[in-house]
PDB file of C-alpha atoms and ligand atoms in Angstrom:
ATOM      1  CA  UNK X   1       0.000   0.000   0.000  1.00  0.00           C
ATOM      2  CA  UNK X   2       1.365   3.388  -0.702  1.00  0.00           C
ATOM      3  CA  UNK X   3       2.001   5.764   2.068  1.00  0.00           C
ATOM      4  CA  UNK X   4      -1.087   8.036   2.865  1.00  0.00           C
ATOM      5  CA  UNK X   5       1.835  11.001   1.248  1.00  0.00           C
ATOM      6  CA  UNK X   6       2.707   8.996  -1.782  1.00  0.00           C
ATOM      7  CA  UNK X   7       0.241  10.053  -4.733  1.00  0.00           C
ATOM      8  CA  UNK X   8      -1.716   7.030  -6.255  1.00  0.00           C
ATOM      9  CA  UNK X   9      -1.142   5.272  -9.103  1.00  0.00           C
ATOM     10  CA  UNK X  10      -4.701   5.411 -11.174  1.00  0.00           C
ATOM     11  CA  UNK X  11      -6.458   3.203 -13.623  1.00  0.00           C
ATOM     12  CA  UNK X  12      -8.241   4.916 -15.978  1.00  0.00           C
ATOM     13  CA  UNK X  13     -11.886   3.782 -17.806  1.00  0.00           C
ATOM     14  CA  UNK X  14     -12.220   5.642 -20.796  1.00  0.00           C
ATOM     15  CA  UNK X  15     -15.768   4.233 -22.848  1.00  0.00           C
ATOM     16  CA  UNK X  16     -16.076   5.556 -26.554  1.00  0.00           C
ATOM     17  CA  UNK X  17     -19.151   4.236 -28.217  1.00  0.00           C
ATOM     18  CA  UNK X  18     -19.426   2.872 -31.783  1.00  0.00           C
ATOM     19  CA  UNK X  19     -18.039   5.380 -34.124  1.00  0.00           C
ATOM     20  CA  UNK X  20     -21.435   4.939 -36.589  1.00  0.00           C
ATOM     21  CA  UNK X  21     -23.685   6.255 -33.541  1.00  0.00           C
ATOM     22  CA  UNK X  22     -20.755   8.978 -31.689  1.00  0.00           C
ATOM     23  CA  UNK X  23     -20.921  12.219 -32.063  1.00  0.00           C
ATOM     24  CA  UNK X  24     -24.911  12.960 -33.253  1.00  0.00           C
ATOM     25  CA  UNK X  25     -24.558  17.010 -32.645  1.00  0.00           C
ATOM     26  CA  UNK X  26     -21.778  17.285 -35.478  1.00  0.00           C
ATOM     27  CA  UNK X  27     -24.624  16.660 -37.432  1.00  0.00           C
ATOM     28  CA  UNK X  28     -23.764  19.443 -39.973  1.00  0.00           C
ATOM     29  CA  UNK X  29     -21.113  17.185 -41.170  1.00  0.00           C
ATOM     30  CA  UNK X  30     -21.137  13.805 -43.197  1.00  0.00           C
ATOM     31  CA  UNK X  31     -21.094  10.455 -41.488  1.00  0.00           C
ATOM     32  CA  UNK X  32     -17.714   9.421 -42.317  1.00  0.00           C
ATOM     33  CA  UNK X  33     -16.600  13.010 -40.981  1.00  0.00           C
ATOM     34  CA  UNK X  34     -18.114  12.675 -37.960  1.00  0.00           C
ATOM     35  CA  UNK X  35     -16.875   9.051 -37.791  1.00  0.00           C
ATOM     36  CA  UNK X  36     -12.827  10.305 -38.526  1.00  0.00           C
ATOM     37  CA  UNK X  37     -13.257  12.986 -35.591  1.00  0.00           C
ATOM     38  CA  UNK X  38     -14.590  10.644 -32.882  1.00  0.00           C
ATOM     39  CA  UNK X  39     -11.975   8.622 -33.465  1.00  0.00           C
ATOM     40  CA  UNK X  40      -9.602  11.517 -33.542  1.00  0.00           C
ATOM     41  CA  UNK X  41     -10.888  12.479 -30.117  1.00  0.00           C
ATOM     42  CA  UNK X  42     -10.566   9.634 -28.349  1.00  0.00           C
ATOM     43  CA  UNK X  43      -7.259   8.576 -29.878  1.00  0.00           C
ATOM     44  CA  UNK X  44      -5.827  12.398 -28.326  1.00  0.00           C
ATOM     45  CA  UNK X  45      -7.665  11.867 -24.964  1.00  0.00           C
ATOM     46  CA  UNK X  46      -6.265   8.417 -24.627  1.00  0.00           C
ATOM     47  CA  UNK X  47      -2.535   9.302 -25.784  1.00  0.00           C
ATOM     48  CA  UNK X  48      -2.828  12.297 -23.106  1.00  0.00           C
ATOM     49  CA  UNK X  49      -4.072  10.063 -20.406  1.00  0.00           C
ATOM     50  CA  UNK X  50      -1.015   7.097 -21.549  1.00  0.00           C
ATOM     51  CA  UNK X  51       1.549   9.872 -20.705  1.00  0.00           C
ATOM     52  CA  UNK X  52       0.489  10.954 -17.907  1.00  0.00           C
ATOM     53  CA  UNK X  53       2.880  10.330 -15.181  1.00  0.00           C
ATOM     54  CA  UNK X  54      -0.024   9.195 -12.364  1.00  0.00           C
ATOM     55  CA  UNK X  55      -1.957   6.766 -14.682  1.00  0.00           C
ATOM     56  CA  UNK X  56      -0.560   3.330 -14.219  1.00  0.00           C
ATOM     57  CA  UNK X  57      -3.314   2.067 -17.382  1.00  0.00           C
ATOM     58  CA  UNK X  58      -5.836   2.825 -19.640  1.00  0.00           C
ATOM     59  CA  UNK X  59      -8.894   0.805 -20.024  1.00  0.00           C
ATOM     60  CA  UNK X  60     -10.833   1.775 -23.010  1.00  0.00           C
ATOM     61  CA  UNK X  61     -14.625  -0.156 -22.899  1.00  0.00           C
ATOM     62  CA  UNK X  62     -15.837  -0.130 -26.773  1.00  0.00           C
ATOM     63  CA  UNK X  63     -17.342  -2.035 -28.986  1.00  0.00           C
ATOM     64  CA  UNK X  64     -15.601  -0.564 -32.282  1.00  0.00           C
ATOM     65  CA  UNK X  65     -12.957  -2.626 -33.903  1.00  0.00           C
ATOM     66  CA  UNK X  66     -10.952   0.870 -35.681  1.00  0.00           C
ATOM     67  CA  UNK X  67     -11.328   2.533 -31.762  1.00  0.00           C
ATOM     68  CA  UNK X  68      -9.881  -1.226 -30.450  1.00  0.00           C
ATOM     69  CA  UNK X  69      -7.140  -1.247 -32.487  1.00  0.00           C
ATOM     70  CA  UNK X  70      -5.586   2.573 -32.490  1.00  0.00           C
ATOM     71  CA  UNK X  71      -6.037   2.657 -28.256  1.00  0.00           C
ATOM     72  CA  UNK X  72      -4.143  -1.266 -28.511  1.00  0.00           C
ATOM     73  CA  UNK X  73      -1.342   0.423 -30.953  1.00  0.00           C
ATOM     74  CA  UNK X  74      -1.091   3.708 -27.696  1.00  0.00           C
ATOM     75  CA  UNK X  75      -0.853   1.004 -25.313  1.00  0.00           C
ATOM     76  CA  UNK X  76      -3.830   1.228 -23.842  1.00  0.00           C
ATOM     77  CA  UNK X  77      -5.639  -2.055 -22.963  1.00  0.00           C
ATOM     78  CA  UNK X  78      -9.483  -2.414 -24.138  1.00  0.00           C
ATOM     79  CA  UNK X  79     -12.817  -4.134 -22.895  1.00  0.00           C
ATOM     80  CA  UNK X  80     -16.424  -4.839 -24.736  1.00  0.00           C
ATOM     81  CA  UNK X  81     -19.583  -2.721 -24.776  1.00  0.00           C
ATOM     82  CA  UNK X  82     -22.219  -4.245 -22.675  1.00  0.00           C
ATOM     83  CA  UNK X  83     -24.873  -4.974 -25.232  1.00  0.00           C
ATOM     84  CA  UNK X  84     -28.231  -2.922 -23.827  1.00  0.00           C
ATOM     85  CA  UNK X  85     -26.450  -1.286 -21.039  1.00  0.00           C
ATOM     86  CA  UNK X  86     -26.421   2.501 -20.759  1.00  0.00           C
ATOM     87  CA  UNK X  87     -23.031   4.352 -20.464  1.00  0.00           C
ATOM     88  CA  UNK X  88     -23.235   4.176 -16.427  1.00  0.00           C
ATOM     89  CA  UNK X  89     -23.817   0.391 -16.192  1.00  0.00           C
ATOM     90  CA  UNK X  90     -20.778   0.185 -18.500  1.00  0.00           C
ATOM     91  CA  UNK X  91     -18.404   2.136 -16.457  1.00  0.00           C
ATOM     92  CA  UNK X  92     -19.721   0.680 -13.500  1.00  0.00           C
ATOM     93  CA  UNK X  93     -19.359  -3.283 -14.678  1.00  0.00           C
ATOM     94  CA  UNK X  94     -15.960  -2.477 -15.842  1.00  0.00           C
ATOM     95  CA  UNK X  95     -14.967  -0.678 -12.903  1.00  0.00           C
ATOM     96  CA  UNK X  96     -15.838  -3.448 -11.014  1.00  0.00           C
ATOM     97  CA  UNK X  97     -13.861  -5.948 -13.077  1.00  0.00           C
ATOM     98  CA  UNK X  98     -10.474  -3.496 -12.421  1.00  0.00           C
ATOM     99  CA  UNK X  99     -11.301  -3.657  -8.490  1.00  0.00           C
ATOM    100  CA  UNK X 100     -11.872  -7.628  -8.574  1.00  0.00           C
ATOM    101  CA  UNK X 101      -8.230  -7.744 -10.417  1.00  0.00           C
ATOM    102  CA  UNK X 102      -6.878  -4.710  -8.788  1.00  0.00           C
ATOM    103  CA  UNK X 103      -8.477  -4.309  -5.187  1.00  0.00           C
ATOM    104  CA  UNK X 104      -6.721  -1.434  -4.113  1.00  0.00           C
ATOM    105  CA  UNK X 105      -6.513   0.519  -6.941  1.00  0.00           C
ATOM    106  CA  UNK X 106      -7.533   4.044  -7.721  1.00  0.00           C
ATOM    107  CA  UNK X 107     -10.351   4.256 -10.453  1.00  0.00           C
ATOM    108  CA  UNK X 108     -11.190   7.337 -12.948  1.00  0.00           C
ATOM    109  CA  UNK X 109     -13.878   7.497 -15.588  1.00  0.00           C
ATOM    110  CA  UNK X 110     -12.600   9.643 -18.242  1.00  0.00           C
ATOM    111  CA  UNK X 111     -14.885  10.440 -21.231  1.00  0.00           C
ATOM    112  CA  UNK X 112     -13.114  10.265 -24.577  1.00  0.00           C
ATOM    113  CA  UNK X 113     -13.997  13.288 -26.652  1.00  0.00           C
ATOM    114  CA  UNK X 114     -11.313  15.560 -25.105  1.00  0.00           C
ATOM    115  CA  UNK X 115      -8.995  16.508 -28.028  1.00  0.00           C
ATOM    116  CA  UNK X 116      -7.535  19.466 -26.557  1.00  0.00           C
ATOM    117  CA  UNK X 117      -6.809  17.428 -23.219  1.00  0.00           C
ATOM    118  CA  UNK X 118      -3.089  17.945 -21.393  1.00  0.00           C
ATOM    119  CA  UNK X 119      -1.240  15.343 -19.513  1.00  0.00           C
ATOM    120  CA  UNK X 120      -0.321  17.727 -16.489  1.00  0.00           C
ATOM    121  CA  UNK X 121      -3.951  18.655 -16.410  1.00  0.00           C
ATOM    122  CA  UNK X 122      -5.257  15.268 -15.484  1.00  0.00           C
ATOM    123  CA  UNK X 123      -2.180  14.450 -13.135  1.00  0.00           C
ATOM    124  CA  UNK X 124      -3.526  17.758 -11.658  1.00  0.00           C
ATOM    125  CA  UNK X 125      -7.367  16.051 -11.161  1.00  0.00           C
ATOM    126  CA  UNK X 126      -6.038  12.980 -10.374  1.00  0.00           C
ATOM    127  CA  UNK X 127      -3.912  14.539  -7.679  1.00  0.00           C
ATOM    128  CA  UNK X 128      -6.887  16.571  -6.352  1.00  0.00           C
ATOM    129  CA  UNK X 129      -8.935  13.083  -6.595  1.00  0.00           C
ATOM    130  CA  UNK X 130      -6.637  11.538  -4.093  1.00  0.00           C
ATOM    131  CA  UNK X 131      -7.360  13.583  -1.289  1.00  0.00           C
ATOM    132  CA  UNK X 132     -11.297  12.490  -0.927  1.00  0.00           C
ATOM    133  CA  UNK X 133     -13.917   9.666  -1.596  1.00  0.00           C
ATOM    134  CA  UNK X 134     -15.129  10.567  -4.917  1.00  0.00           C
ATOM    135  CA  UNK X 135     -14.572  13.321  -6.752  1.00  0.00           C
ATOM    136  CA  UNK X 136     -15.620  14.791 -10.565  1.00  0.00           C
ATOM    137  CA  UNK X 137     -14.648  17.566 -12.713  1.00  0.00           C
ATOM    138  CA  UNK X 138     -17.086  19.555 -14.413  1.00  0.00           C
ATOM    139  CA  UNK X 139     -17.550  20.046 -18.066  1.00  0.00           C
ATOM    140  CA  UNK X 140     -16.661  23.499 -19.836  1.00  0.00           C
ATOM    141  CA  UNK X 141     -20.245  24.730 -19.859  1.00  0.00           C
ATOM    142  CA  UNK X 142     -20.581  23.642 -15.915  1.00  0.00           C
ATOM    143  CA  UNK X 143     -23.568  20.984 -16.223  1.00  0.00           C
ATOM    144  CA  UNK X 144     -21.538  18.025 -17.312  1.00  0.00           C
ATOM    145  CA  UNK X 145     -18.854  15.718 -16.083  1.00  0.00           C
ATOM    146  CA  UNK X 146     -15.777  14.969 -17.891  1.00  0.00           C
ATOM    147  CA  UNK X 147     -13.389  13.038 -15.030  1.00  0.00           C
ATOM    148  CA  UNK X 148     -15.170  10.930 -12.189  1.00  0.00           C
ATOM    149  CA  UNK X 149     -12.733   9.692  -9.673  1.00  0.00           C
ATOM    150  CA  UNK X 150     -12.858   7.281  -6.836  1.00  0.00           C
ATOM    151  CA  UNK X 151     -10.105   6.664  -4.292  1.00  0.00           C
ATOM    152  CA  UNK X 152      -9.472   2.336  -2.946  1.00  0.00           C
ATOM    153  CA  UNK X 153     -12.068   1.774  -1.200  1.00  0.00           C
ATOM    154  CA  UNK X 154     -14.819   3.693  -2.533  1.00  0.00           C
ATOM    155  CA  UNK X 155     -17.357   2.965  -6.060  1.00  0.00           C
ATOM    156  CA  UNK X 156     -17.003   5.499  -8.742  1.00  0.00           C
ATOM    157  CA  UNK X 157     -20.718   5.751  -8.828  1.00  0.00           C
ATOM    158  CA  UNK X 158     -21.323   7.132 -12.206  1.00  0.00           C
ATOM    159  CA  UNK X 159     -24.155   9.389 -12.597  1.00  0.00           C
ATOM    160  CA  UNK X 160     -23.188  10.531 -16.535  1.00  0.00           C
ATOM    161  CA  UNK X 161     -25.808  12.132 -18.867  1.00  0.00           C
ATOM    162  CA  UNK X 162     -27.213  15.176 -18.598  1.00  0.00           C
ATOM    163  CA  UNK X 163     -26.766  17.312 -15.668  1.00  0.00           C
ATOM    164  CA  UNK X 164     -24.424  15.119 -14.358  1.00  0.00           C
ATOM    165  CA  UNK X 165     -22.456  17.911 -12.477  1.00  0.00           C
ATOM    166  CA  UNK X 166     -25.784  17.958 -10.660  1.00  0.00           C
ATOM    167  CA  UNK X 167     -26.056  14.261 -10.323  1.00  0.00           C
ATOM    168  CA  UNK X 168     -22.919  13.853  -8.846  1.00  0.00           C
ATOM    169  CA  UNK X 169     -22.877  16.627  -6.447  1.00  0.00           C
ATOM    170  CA  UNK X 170     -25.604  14.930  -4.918  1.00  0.00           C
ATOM    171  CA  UNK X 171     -24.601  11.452  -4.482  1.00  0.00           C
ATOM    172  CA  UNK X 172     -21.631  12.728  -2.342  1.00  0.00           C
ATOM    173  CA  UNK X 173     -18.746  13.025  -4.736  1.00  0.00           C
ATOM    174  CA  UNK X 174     -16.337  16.161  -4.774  1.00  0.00           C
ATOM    175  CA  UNK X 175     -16.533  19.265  -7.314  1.00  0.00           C
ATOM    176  CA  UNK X 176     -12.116  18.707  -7.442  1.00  0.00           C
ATOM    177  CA  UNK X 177     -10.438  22.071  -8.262  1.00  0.00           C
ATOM    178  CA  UNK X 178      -7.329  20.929 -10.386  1.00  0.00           C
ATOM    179  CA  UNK X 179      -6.442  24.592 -11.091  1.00  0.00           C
ATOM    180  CA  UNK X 180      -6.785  25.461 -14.577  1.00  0.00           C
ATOM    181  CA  UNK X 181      -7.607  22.556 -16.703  1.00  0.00           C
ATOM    182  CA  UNK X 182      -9.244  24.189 -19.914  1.00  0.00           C
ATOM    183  CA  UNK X 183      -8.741  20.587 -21.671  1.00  0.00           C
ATOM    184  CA  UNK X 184      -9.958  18.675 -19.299  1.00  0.00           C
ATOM    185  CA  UNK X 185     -13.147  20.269 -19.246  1.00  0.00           C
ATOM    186  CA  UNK X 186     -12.982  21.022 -22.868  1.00  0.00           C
ATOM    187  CA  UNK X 187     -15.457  17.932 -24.024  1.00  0.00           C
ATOM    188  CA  UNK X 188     -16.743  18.137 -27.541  1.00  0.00           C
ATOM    189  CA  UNK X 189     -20.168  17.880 -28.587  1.00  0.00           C
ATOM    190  CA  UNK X 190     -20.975  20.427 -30.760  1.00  0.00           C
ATOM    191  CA  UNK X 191     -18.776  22.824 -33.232  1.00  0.00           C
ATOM    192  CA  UNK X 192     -18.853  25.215 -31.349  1.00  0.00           C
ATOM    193  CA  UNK X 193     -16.824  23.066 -28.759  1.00  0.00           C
ATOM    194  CA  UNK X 194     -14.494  22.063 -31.578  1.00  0.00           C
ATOM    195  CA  UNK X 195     -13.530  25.454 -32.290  1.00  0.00           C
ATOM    196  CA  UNK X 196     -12.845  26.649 -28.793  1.00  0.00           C
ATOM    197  CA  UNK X 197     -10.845  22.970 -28.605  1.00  0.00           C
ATOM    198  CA  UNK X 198      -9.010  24.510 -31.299  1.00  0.00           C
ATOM    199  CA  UNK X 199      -7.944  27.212 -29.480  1.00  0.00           C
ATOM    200  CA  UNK X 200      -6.742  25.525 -26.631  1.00  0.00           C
ATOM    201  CA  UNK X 201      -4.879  23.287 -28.592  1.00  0.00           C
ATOM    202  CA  UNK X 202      -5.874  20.563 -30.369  1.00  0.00           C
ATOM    203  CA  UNK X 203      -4.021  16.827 -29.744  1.00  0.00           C
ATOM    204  CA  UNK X 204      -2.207  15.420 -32.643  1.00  0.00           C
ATOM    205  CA  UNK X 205      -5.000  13.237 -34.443  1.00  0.00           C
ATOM    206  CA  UNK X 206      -7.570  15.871 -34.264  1.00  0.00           C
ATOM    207  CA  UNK X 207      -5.730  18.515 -35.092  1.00  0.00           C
ATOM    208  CA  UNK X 208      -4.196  16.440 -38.518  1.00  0.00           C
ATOM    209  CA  UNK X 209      -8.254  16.424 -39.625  1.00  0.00           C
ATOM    210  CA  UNK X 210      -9.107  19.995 -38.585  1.00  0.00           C
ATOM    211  CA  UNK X 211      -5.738  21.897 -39.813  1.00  0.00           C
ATOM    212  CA  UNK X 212      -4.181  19.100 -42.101  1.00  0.00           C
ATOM    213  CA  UNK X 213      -1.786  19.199 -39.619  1.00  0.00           C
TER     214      UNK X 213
HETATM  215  N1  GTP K 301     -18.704   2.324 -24.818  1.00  0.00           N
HETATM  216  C1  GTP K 301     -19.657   3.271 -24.712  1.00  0.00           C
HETATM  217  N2  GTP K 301     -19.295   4.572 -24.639  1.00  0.00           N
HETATM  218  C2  GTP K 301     -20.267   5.507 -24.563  1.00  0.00           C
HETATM  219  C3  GTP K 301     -21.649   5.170 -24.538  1.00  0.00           C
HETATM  220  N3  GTP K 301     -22.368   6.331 -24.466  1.00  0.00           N
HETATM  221  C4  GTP K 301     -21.468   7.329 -24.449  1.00  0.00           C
HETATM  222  N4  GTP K 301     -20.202   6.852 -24.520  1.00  0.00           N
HETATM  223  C5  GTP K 301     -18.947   7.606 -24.491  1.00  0.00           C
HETATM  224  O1  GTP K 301     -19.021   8.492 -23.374  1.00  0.00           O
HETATM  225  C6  GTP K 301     -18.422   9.737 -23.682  1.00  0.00           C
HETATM  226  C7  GTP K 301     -19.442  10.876 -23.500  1.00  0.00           C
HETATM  227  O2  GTP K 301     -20.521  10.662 -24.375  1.00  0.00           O
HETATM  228  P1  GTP K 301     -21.156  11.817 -25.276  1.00  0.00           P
HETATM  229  O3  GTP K 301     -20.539  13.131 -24.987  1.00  0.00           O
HETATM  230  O4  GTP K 301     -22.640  11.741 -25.157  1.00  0.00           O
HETATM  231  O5  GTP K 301     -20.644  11.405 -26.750  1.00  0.00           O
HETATM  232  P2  GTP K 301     -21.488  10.918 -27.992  1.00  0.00           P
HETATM  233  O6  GTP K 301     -22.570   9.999 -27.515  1.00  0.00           O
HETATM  234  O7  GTP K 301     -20.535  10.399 -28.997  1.00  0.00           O
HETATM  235  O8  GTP K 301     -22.083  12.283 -28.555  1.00  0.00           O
HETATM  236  P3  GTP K 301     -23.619  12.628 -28.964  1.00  0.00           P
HETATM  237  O9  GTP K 301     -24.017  11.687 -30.029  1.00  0.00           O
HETATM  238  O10 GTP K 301     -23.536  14.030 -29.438  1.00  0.00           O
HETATM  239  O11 GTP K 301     -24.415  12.453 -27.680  1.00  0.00           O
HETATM  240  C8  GTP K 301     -17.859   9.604 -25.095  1.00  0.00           C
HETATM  241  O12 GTP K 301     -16.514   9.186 -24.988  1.00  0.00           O
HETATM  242  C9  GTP K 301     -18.726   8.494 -25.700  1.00  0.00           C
HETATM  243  O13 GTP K 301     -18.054   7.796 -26.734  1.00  0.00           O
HETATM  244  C10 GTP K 301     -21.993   3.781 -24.591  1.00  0.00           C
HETATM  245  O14 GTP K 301     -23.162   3.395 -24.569  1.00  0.00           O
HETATM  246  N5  GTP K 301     -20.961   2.878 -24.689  1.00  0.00           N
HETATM  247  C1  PEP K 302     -21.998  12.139 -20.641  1.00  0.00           C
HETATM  248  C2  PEP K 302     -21.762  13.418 -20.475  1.00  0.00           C
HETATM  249  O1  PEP K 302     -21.376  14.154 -21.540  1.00  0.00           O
HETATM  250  P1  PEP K 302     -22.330  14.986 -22.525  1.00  0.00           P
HETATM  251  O2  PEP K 302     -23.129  15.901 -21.684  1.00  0.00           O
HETATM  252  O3  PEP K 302     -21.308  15.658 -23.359  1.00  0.00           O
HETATM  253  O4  PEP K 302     -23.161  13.994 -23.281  1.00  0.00           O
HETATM  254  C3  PEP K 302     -21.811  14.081 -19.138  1.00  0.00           C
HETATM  255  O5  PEP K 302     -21.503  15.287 -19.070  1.00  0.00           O
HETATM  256  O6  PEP K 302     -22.142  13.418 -18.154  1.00  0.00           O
END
């Protein structure tokens, strides 16, 4: 066990649904377009997370054989969908999983369409995660959840969807105050979002379909 000093090492759940059904609100653009960026998104979310220094693994829960194989070629590792089950039952079945083969480790749910997400910025959150229970950080536009963390010992408790900021508030877990973490919170729904990603910076994958890069 570490040292109540020592920061944790954390495993990190990061779901990405099939890329046919992700990212409805681009729906100004074609399929395939909105296909190539929800990949892009979740490839630069899960590099970021890889490299940063406090996340011991990545577990990406999909059902999409192109999202499979570019998180296997990051080094991330990957688990199935749960066929009927909502995104909460998900990260709640695979969190459990991670704690029967890893009892005391420290769990985050991560959602995957952060593209303008920074390493430092979730060691940050993760950090601020250690120090209580349960503890989320809320989306850009402050009625969403992009990072849900839960320390040995305790159940993430996912409460995603809308108004989750809200949702888990109530059920006990911690608004964490990373400093500034303008990626983190940055998720991307609309184009709107995709433009202010742009400014913040856009991770490699994204940023080769949006600027040719
Ligand atoms: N594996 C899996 N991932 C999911 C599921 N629902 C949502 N996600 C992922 O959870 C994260 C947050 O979801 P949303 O922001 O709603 O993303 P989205 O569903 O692609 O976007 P919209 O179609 O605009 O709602 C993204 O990484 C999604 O890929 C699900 O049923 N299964
Ligand atoms: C799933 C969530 O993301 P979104 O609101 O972007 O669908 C959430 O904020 O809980």
């Amino acid at each position: 066990m570490p040292s109540p000093s020592s920061p944790l090492d954390w495993v990190v759940v990061a779901p990405v649904k099939r890329l046919d059904r992700a990212k409805t609100r681009l729906s100004g653009r074609p399929a395939p377009e909105r296909r190539s960026l929800a990949l892009a998104f979740a490839v630069d979310t899960v590099r970021a997370a890889l490299a940063c220094e406090r996340v011991r693994s990545v577990v990406v829960a999909s059902d999409d054989a192109e999202v499979r194989s570019a998180v296997s070629g990051l080094g991330a590792r990957w688990v199935p969908d749960i066929e009927g089950a909502g995104l909460n039952e998900l990260v709640e079945a695979v969190a459990a999983q991670l704690r029967l083969e890893q009892p005391d480790v420290a769990l985050a749910a991560l959602v995957a369409d952060l593209p303008a997400l920074r390493s430092d910025e979730l060691r940050r959150a993760l950090e601020a995660g250690g120090e209580v229970a349960r503890g989320f950080v809320a989306d850009a536009a402050g009625t969403g959840t992009t990072l849900l963390t839960a320390r040995p010992g305790s159940d993430l408790g996912p409460r995603f969807g809308p108004r989750s900021r809200a949702a888990h508030a109530a059920s006990g877990a911690v608004a964490l105050e990373p400093g500034p973490a303008p990626g983190l919170r940055r998720d991307v729904d609309t184009e709107v979002d995709l433009w202010d990603a742009g400014r913040l910076g856009l991770g490699p994958a994204t940023a080769a379909l949006v600027h040719g890069d």
